[in-house]
Coordinates of C-alpha atoms in Angstrom, one line a residue:
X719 CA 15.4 0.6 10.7
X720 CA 14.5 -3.2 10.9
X721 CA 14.3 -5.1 7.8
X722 CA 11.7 -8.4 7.6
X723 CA 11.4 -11.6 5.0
X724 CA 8.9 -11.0 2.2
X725 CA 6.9 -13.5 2.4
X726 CA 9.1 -17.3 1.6
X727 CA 11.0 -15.1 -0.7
X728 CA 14.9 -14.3 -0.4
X729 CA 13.9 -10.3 -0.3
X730 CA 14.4 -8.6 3.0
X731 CA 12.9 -5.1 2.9
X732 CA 12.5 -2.0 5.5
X733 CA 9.8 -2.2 7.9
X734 CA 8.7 1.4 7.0
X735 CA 8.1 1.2 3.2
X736 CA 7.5 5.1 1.3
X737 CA 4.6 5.2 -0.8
X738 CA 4.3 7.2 -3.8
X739 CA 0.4 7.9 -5.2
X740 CA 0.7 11.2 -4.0
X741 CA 3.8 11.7 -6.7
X742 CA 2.7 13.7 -9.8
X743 CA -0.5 15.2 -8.1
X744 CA -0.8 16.2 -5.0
X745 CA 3.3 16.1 -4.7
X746 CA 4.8 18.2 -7.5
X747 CA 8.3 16.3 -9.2
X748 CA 10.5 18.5 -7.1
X749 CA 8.9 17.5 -3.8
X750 CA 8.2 13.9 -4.8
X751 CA 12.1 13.7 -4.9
X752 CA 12.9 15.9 -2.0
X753 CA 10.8 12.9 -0.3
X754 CA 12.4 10.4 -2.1
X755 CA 16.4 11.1 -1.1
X756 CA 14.7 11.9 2.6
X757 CA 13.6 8.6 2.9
X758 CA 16.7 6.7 1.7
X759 CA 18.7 8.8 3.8
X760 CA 16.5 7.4 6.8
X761 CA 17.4 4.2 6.0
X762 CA 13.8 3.3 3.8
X763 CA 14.8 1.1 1.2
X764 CA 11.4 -0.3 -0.1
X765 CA 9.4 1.4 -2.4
X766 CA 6.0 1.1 -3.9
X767 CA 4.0 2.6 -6.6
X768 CA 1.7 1.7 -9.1
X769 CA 1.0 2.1 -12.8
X770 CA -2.8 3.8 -12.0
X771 CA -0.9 6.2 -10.0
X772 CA -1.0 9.1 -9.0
X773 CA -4.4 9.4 -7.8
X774 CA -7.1 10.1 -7.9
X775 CA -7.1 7.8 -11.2
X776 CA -6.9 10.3 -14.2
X777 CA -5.7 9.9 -17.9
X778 CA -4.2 13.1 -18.0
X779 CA -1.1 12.0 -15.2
X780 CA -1.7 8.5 -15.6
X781 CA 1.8 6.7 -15.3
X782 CA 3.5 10.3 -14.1
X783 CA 4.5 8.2 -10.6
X784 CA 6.4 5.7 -11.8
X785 CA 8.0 8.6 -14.2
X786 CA 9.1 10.4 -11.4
X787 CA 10.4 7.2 -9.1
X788 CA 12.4 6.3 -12.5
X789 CA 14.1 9.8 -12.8
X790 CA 15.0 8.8 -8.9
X791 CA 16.0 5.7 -9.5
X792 CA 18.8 6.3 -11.6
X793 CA 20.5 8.4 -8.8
X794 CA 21.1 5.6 -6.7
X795 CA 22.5 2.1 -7.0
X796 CA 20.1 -0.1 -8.3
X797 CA 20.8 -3.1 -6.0
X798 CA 20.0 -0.6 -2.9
X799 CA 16.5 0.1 -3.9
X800 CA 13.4 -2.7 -3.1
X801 CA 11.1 -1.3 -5.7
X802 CA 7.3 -2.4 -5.8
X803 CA 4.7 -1.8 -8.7
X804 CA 1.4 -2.8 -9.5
X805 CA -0.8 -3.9 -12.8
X806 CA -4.5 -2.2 -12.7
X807 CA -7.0 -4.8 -11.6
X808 CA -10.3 -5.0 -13.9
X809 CA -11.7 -1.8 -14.7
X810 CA -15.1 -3.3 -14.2
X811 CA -14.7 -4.0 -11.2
X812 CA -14.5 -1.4 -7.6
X813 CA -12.5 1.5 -9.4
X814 CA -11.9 1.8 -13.1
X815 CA -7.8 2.1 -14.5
X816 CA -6.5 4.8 -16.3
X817 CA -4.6 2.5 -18.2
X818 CA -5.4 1.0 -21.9
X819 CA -8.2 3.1 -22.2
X820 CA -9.7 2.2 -19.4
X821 CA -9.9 -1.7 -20.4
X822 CA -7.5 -3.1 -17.9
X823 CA -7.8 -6.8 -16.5
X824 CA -5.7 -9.5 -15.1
X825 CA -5.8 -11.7 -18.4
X826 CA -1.9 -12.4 -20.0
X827 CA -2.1 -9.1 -22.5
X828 CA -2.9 -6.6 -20.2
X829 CA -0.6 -7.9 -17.6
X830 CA 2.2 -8.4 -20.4
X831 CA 1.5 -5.2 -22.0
X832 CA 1.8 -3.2 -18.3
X833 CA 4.8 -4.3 -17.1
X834 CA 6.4 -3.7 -20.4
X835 CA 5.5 -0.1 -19.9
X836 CA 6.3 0.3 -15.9
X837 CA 9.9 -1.0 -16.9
X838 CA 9.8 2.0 -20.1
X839 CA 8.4 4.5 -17.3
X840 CA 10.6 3.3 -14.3
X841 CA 13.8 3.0 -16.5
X842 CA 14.7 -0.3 -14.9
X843 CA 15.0 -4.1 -16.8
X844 CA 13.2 -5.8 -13.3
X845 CA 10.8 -4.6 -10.3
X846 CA 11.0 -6.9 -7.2
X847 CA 7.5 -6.9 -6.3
X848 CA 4.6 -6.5 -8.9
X849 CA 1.3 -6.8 -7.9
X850 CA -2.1 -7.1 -8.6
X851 CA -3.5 -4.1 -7.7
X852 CA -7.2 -5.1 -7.1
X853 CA -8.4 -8.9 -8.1
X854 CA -10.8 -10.2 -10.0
X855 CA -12.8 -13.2 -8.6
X856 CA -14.9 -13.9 -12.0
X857 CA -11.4 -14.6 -13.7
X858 CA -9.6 -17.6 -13.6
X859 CA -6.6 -17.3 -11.3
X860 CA -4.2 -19.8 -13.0
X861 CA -4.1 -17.6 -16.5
X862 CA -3.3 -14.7 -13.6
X863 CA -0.5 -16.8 -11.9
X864 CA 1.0 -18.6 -15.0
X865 CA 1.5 -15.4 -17.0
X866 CA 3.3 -13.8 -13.6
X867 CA 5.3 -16.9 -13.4
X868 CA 6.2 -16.3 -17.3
X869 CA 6.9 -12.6 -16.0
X870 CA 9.7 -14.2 -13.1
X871 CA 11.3 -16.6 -15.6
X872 CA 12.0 -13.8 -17.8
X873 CA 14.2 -11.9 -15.2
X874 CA 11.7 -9.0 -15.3
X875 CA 10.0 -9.7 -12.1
X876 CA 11.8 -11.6 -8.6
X877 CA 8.3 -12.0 -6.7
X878 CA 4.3 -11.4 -7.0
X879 CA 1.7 -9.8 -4.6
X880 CA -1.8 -8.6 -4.9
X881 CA -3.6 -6.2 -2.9
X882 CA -7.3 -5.5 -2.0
X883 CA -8.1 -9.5 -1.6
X884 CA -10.0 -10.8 0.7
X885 CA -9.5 -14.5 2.3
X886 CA -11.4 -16.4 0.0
X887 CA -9.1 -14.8 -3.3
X888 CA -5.9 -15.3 -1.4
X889 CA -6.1 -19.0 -0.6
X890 CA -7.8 -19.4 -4.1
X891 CA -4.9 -18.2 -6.0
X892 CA -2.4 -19.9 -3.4
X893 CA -4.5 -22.8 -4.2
X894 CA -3.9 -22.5 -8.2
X895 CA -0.3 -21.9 -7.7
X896 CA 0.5 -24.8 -6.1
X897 CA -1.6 -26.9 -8.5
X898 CA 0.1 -25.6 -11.7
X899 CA 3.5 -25.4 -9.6
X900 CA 3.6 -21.3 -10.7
X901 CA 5.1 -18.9 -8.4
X902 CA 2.8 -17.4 -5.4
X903 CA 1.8 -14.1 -3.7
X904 CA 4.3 -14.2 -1.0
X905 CA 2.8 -10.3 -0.5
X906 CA -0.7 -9.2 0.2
X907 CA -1.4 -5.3 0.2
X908 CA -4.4 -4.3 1.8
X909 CA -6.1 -1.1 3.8
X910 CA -5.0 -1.8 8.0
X911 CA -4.6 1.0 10.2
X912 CA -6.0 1.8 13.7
X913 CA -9.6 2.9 12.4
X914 CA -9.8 -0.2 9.7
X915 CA -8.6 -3.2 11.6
X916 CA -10.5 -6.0 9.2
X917 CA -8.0 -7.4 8.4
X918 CA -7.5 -9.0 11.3
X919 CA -11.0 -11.1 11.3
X920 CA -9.6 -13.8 9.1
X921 CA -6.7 -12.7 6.8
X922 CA -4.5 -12.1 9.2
X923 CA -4.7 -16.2 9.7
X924 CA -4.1 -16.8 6.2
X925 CA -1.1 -14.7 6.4
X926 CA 0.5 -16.7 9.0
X927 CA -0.7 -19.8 8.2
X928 CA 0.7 -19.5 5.1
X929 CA 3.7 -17.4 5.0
X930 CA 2.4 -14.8 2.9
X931 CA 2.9 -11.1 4.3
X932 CA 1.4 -7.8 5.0
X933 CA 2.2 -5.1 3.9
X934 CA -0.7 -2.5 4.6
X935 CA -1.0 1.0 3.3
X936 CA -3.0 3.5 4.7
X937 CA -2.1 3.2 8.3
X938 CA -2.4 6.8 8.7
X939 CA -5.8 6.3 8.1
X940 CA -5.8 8.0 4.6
X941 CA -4.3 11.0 6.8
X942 CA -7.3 11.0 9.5
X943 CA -5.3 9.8 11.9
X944 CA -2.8 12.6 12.0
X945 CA -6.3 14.5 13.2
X946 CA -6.4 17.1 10.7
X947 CA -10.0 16.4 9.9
X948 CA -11.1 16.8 13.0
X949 CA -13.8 19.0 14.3
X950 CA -14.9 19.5 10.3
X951 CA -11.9 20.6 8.9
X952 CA -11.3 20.2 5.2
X953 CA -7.3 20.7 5.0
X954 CA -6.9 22.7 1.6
X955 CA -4.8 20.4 -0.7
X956 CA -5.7 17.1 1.7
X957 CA -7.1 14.0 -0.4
X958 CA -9.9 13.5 1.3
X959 CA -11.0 17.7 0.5
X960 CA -10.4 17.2 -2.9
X961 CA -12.0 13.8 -3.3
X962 CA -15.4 15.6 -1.6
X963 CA -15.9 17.9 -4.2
X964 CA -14.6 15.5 -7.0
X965 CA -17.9 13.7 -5.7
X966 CA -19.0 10.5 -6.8
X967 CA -16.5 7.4 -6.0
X968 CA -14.1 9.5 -4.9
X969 CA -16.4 10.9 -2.2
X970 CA -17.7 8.0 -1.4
X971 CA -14.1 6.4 -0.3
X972 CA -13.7 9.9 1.5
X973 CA -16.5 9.3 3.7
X974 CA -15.9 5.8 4.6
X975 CA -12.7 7.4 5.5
X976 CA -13.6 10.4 7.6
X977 CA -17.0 9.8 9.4
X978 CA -18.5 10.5 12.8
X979 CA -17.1 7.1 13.8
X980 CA -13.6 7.3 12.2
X981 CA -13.4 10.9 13.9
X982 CA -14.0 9.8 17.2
X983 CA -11.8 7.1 17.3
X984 CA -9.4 9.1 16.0
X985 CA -9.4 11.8 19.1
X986 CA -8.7 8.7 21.2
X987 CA -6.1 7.6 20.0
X988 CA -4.9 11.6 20.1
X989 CA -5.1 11.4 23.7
X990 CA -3.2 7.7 24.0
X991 CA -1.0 9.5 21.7
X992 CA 0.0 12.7 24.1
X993 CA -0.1 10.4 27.3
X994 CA 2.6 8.7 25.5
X995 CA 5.0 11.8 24.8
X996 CA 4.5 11.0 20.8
X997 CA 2.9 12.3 17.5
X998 CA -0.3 10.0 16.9
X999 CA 0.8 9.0 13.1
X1000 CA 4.1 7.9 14.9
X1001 CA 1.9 6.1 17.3
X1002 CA -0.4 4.9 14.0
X1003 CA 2.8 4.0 12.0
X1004 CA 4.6 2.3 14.4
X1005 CA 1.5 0.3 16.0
X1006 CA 0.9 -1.0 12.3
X1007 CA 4.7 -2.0 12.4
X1008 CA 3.8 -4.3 15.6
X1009 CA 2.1 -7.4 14.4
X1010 CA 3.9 -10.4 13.1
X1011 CA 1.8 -10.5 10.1
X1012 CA 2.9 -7.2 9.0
X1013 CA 6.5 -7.2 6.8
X1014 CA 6.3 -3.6 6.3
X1015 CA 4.5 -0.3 6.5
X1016 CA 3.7 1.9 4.0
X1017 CA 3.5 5.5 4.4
X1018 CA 2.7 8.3 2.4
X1019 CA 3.3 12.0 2.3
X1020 CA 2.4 14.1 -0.1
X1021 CA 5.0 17.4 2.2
X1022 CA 8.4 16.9 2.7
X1023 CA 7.6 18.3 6.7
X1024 CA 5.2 15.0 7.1
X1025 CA 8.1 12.6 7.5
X1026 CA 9.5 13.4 11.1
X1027 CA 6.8 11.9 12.9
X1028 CA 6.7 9.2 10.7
X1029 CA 11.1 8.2 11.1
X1030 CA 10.1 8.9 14.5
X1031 CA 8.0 4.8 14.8
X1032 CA 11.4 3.6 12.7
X1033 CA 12.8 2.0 15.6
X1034 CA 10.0 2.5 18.4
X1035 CA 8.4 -0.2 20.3
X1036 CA 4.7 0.9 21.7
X1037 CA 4.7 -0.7 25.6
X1038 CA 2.0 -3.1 26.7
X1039 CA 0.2 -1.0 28.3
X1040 CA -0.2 1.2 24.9
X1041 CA -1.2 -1.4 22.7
X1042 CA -4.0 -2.5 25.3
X1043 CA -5.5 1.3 25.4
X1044 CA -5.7 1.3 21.4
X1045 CA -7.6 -2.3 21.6
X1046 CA -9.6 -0.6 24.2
X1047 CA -10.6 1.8 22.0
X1048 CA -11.6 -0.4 18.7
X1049 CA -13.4 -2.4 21.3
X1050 CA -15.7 0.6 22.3
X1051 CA -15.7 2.1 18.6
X1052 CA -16.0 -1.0 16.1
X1053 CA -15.1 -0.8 12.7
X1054 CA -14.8 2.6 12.3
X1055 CA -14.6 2.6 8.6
X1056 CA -17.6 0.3 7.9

């Protein structure tokens, strides 16, 4: 396992991170740990979660994730463990939190209040990432950045990211940290995968330009790019089943997800997959792993028999001539996922 720089920050992490917002839902507590242990032993030691997991975004479970990473966390040595978390964006905005009755924002007492209770549920004094887990652009960002400044000062927080920004956000709340001389997103967690390659189109510049690092999710495609939803199939148990007869938003991600486009993509990259002598998500997961803007990968499972072909990319380096036929192929099919 390779480890990369977070960002400016002193925190070197894994460059396969596990994922958890399967933990409490789709993954029962006894699986979620059997996962868990399996991905320490591998040599995984960054971890994310979030406290609007597990999904999709209930009140019944809400918080149940970082419950069960806590119970975890005590069985190892603290020190060993990179452990990420995240504060609910604005529940007005793309997807509503389960949080504080569904009121959540970025203002200083909802972000006060949920890391008080992520450090309750996690059973931990500090996190070393917390991030913001979808912005806000009709906010002010300095009341965002000086209360997660207050956050690192107090010892309960080493560094900040957000996820789901676009360029515009990032630079703007870069811009406001440097003005007020607060702490900065040295992360940015966004969707990048094989079938959703956006990100390159212009944050991928601000990443590099400005030292602030990737750290996708979903490069698995949500689990399309394994090919189970191919030819129709609705996996029992799979996300994107469930989420298609939850209907509403939750269907609506599903199909941006798996579509005719996505679908077709996907078989390609099956076949660059099998010319290569390996699993396409260790293909997915390990071409995610191969860009300089990328720190590290995460990966979720929601069955402990997912996570060979994922350890499989830990220390595998796609050729030339394999990283050309997947650009071939988002080159023919663009933008997959809209």
């Amino acid at each position: 396992m390779q480890h990369r720089r977070l960002g400016r920050s002193a925190i070197y992490v894994s460059d396969i991170c596990m994922g958890t917002m399967t933990f409490g839902s789709q993954a029962d507590e006894a699986e979620s740990l059997r996962i868990l242990d399996a991905s320490f032993d591998a040599g995984i030691n960054f971890y994310d979660t979030a406290e609007n997991y597990p999904v999709p975004p209930d009140t019944k479970w809400a918080g149940r994730t970082e419950e069960i990473v806590g119970k975890w966390l005590k069985t190892k040595d603290r020190d060993s463990i990179i452990l990420a978390t995240k504060v609910c964006g604005p529940s007005h905005g793309w997807i509503k939190g389960s949080q504080r009755a569904g009121m959540t924002a970025l203002d200083r007492h909802n972000i006060t209040k949920a890391i008080e209770d992520s450090l309750t549920r996690l059973g931990t004094d500090y996190v070393d990432l917390y991030q913001t887990h979808w912005p806000d652009h009709g906010t002010a960002y300095d009341e965002t950045m000086e209360t997660l400044d207050d956050l690192v000062r107090a010892g309960k927080v080493r560094i900040v990211g957000c996820s789901n920004e676009d360029a515009w956000g990032l630079m703007k709340s870069l811009e406001a940290s440097s003005r007020l001389g607060t702490v900065r997103y040295e992360t940015i967690q966004n969707n990048f995968s094989l079938n959703n390659r956006r990100f390159e189109d212009a944050l991928s510049k601000v990443c590099v330009k400005e030292d602030v690092s990737l750290i996708p999710y979903s490069p698995i495609g949500g689990g399309v790019l394994s090919g189970k939803y191919q030819d129709g199939a609705r996996p029992e148990g799979a996300r994107f089943s469930r989420y298609l007869e939850i209907g509403g938003r939750q269907a609506a991600m599903a199909h941006r997800f798996v579509n005719e486009k996505s679908l077709a993509s996907t078989a390609k990259f099956m076949e660059i997959a099998k010319e290569a002598g390996i699993n396409v998500v260790t293909l997915a997961t390990a071409w995610s792993k191969q860009h300089k803007f990328v720190a590290s990968t995460i990966v979720g499972v929601s069955k402990f028999d997912q996570l060979d072909d994922i350890f499989a990319a830990a220390d595998l380096t796609l050729s030339d001539d394999v990283m050309k036929a997947c650009d071939a192929v988002t080159k023919d099919i663009q933008y997959p996922m809209g």
